[in-house]
Coordinates of C-alpha atoms and ligand atoms in Angstrom, one line a residue:
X1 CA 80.2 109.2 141.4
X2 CA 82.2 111.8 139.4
X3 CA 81.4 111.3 135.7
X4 CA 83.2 113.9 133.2
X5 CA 82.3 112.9 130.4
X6 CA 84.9 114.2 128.5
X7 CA 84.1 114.5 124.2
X8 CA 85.5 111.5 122.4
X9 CA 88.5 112.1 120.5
X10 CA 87.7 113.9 117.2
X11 CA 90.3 112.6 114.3
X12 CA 92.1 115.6 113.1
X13 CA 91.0 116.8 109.1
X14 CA 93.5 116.2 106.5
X15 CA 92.5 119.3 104.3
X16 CA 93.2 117.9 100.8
X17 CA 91.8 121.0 99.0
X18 CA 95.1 122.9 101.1
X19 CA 97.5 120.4 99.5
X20 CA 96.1 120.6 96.6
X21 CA 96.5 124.2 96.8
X22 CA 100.5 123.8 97.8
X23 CA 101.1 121.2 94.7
X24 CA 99.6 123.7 92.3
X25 CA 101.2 126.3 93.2
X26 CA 104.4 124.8 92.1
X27 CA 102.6 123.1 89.1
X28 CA 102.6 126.2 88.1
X29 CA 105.6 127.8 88.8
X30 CA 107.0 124.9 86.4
X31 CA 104.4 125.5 83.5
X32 CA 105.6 129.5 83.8
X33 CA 109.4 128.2 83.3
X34 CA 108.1 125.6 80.5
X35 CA 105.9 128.4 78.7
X36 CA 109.4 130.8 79.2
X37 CA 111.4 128.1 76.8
X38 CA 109.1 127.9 74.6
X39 CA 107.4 124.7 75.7
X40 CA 103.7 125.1 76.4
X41 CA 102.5 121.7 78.1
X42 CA 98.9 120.9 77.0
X43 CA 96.2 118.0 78.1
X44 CA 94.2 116.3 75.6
X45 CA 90.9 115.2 77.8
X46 CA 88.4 113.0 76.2
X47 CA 85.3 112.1 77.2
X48 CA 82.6 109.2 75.7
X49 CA 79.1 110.0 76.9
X50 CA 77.3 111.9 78.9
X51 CA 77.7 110.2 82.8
X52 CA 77.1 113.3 85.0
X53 CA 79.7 112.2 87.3
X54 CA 82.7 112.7 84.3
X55 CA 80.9 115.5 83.6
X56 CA 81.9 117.1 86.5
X57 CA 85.6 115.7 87.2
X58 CA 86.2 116.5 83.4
X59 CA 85.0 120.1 84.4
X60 CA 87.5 120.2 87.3
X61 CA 90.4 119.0 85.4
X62 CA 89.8 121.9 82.1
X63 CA 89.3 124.5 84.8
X64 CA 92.7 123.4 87.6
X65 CA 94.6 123.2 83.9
X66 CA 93.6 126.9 82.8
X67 CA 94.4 128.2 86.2
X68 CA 98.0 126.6 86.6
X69 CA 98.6 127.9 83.1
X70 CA 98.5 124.1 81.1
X71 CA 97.0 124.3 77.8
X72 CA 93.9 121.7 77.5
X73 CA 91.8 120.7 74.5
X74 CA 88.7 118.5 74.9
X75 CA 87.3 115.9 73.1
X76 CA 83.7 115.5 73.5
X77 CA 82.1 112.2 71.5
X78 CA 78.5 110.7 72.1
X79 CA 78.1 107.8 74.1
X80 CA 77.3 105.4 70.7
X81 CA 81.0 106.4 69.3
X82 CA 82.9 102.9 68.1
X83 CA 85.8 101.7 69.6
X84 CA 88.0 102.3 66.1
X85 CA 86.6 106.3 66.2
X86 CA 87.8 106.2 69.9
X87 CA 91.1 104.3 68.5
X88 CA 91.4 106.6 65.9
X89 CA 91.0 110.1 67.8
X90 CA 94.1 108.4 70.3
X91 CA 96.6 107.9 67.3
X92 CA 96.3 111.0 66.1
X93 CA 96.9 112.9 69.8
X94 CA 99.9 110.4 70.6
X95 CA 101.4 111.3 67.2
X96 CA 100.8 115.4 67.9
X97 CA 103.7 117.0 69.1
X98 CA 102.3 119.8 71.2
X99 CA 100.1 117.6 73.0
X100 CA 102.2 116.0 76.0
X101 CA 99.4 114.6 78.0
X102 CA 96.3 111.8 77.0
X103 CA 93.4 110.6 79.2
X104 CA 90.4 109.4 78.6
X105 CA 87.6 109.8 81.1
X106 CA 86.6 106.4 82.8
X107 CA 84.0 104.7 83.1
X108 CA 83.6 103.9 79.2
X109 CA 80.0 102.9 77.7
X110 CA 80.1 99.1 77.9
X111 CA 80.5 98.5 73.8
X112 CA 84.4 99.7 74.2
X113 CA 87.0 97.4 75.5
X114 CA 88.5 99.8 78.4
X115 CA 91.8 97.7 78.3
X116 CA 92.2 98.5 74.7
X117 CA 91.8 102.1 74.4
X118 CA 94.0 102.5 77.9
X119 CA 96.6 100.1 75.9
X120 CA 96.5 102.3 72.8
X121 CA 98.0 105.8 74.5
X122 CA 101.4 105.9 74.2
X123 CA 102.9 105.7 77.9
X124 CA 105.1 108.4 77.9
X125 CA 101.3 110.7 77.4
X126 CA 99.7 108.4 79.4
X127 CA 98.6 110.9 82.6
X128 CA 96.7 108.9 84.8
X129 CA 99.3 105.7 84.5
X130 CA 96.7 103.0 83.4
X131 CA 99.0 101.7 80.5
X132 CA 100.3 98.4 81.7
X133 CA 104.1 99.7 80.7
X134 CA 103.2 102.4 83.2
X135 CA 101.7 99.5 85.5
X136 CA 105.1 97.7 85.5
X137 CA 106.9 100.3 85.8
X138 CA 105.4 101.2 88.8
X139 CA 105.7 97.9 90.0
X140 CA 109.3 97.9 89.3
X141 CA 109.7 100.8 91.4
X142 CA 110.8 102.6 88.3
X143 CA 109.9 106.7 87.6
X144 CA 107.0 106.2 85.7
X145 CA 103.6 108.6 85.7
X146 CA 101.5 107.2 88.4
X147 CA 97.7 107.4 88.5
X148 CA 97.1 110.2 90.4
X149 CA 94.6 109.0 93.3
X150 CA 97.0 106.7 94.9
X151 CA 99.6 109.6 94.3
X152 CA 97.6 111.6 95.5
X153 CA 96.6 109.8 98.9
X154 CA 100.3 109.0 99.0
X155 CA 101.4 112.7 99.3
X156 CA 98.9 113.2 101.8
X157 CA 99.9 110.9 103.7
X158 CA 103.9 111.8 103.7
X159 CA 102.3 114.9 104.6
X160 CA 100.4 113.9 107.4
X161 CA 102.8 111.2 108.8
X162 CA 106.3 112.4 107.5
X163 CA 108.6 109.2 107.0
X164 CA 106.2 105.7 106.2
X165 CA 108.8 103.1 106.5
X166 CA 107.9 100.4 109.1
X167 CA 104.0 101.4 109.1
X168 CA 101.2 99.0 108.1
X169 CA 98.8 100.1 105.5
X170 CA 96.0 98.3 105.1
X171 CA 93.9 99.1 101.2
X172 CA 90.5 98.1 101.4
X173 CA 89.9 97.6 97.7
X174 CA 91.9 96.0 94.8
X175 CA 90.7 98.2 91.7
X176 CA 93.3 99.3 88.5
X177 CA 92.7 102.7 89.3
X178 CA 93.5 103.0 93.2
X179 CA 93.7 99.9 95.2
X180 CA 96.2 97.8 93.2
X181 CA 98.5 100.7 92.3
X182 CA 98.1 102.0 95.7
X183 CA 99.5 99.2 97.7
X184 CA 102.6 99.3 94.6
X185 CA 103.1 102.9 95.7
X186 CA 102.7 102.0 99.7
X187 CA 105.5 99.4 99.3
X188 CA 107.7 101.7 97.2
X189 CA 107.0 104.0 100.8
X190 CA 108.6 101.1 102.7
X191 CA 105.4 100.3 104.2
X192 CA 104.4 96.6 105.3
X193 CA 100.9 96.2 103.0
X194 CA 98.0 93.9 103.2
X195 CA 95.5 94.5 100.3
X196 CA 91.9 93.2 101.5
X197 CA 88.6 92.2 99.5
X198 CA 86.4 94.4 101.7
X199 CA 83.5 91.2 101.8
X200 CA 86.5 88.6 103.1
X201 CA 85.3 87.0 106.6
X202 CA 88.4 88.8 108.8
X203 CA 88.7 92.2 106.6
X204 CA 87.5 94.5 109.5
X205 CA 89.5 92.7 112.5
X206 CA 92.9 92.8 109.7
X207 CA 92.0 96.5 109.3
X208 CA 92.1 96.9 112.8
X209 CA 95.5 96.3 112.8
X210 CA 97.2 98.7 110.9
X211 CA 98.5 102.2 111.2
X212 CA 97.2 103.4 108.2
X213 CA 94.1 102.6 106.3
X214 CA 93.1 103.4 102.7
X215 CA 89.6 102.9 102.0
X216 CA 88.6 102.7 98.1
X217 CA 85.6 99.8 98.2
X218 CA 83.3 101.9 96.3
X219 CA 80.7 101.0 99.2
X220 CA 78.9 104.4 100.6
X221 CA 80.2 104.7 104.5
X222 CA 81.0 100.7 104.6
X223 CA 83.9 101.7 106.8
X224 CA 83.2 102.3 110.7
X225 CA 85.2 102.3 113.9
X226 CA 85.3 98.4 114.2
X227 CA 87.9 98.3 111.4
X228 CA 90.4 101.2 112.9
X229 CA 93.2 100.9 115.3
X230 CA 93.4 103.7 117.9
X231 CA 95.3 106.1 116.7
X232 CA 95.2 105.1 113.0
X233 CA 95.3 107.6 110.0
X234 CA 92.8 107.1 107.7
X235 CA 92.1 108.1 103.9
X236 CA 88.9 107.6 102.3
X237 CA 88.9 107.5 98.6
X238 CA 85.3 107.1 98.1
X239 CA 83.2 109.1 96.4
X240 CA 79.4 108.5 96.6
X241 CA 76.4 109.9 95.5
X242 CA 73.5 109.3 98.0
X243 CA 70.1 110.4 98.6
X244 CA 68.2 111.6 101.7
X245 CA 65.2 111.0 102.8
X246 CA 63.9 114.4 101.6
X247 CA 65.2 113.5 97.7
X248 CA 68.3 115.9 98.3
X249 CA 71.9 114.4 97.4
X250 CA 75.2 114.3 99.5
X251 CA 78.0 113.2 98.4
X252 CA 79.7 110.5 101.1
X253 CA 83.1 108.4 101.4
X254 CA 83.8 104.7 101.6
X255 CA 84.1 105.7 105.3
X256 CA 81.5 106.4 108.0
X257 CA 83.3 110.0 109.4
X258 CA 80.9 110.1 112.6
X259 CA 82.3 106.6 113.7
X260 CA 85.9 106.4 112.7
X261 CA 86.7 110.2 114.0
X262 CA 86.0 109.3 117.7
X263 CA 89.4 106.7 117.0
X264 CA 91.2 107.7 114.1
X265 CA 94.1 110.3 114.5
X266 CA 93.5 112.1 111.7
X267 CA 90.7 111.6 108.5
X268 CA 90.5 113.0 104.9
X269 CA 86.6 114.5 104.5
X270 CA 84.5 113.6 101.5
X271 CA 84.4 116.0 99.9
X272 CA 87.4 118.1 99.9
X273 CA 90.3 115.4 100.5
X274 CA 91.7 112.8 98.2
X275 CA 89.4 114.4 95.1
X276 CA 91.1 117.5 94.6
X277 CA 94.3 116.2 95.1
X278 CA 93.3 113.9 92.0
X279 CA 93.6 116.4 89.9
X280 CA 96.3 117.9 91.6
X281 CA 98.3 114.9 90.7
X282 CA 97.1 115.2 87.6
X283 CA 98.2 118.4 86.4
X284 CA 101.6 116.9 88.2
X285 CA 101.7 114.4 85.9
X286 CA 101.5 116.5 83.0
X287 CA 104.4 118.5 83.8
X288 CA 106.2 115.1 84.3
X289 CA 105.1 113.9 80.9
X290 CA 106.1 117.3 79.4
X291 CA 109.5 117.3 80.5
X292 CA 110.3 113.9 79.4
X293 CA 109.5 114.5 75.9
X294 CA 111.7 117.8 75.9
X295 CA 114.4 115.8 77.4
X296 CA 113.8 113.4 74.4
X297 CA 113.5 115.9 71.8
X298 CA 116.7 117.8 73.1
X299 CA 118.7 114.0 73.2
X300 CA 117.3 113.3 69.8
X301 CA 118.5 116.9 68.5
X302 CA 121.6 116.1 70.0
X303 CA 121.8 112.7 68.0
Ligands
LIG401 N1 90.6 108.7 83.4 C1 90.3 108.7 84.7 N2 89.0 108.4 85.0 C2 88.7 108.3 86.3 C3 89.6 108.6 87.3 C4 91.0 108.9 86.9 O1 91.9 109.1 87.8 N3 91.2 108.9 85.6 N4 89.3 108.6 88.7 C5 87.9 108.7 89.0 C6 87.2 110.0 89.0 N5 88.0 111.2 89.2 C7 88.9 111.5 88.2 O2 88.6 111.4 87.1 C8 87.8 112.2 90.2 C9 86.9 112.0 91.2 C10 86.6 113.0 92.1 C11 87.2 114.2 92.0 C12 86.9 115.4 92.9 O3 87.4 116.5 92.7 N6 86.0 115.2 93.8 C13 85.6 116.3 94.7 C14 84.0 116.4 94.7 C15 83.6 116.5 93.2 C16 82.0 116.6 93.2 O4 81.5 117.6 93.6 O5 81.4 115.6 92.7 C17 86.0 116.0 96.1 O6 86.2 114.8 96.5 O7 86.3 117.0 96.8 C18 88.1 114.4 91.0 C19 88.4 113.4 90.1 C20 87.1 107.8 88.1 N7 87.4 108.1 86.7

């Protein structure tokens, strides 16, 4: 009997540190032009606590900022400060004219109401598009900033796939900062969208069907081959801290890579996929929110 075995069909990388290299790029073209008139945007980034996590996406935003030429100021506070402090610090960046962009660093020590301080940044500096006017909007299918994973996976995907209209997504997840905006964002794409609670009976076999699969469960590697179609492109928003055997760390997706490549078409890693293009987006955002409130002041001059 002739057996090739032949190597299973690796799914193709989607390199999200190379898009994320393309969106700064003219990120910063636009902050040049900005800075040129006069205008120079700048991020206000504040973070409660010490989580090492934030630590280290805080990190990444200051440093992408500097090198695309966006001027950021950080707000450090200890993990015990009160919710009026926290309330306090956001009125006075929101009424501070050279600061164009807010955000607050999630998750928040449990004593502050996360709703609240999120509800208290004025929309048109609200970055990461957690402000329920924002929310709406987005909804709406209005121009409003976005949060920047889903934006994030979303450009990667038009990427990746070109035109979305027709294709079904499937998010596996239903969070405020990916999963519910996400499916907004796939719609607005023209895409048919289930949204599915990753512990219903049927998730994996609904999964299945669909051309394109988000996963953002928060479950380390939940995701294997049973809950791809052939052929389907997948992007795996997870981000997980694990241990080995040995004590050393990796950091893994929602997805398990080893058994989804042999069917997928294509895969974002972990890291090095949707992450950087967070803060791609982000930076993104900041122009957006920069040129709005020119436009404003410029109307407003006008009378
Ligand atoms: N205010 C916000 N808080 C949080 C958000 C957010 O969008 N706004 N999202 C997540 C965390 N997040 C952004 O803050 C984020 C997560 C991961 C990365 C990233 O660059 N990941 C790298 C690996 C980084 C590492 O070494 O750990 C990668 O995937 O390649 C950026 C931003 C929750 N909080």
């Amino acid at each position: 009997m002739n057996m090739t075995l032949t190597s299973p069909q690796r799914a193709e990388n989607i390199d999200g540190k190379a898009a994320a290299r393309r969106l700064l790029a003219e990120v910063a073209a636009e902050c040049r032009a900005f800075v040129d008139q006069g205008h120079h945007p700048t991020l206000a980034v504040v973070l409660v606590g010490d989580d090492p996590a934030s630590q280290v996406y805080v990190r990444n935003k200051l440093r992408t900022a500097e090198e695309v030429g966006i001027r950021s100021l950080e707000y450090r506070f200890p993990a015990n400060l009160s919710e009026s402090e926290l309330l306090a610090t956001l009125d006075k960046l929101n009424l501070d004219p050279l600061v164009n962009g807010i955000l607050v660093q999630l998750p928040l020590p449990r004593h502050i109401n996360e709703q609240a301080i999120l509800r208290a940044i004025d929309p048109l500096k609200d970055v990461d598009g957690f402000h329920p006017e924002n929310v709406g909007g987005l909804v709406h299918g209005q121009a409003v900033l976005t949060p920047c994973t889903p934006a994030g996976c979303l450009r990667l995907l038009q990427d990746y796939c070109g035109d979305l209209s027709g294709k079904h997504a499937v998010v596996v997840g239903r969070s405020n900062i990916v999963g519910k905006p996400m499916a907004a964002l796939l719609l607005k794409a023209h895409c048919s969208v289930t949204t599915l609670h990753s512990r219903s009976q049927d998730a994996a076999a609904l999964a299945a069907q669909a051309d394109i699969l988000i996963a953002a469960v928060g479950q380390p590697e939940m995701i294997d081959a049973s809950w791809i179609k052939p052929g389907a492109v997948v992007i795996d928003v997870g981000i997980n801290r694990v241990t080995r055997a040995n004590g050393s760390s990796r950091l893994v997706g929602d997805v398990d890579a080893a058994s989804v490549s042999t069917v997928a078409a294509a895969l974002t890693p972990v890291p090095g996929g949707v992450g950087p293009m967070t803060i791609a987006c982000l930076m993104q955002n900041t122009l957006q929110a920069t040129r709005l409130q020119t436009a404003s002041a410029v109307l407003s001059h006008c009378g």
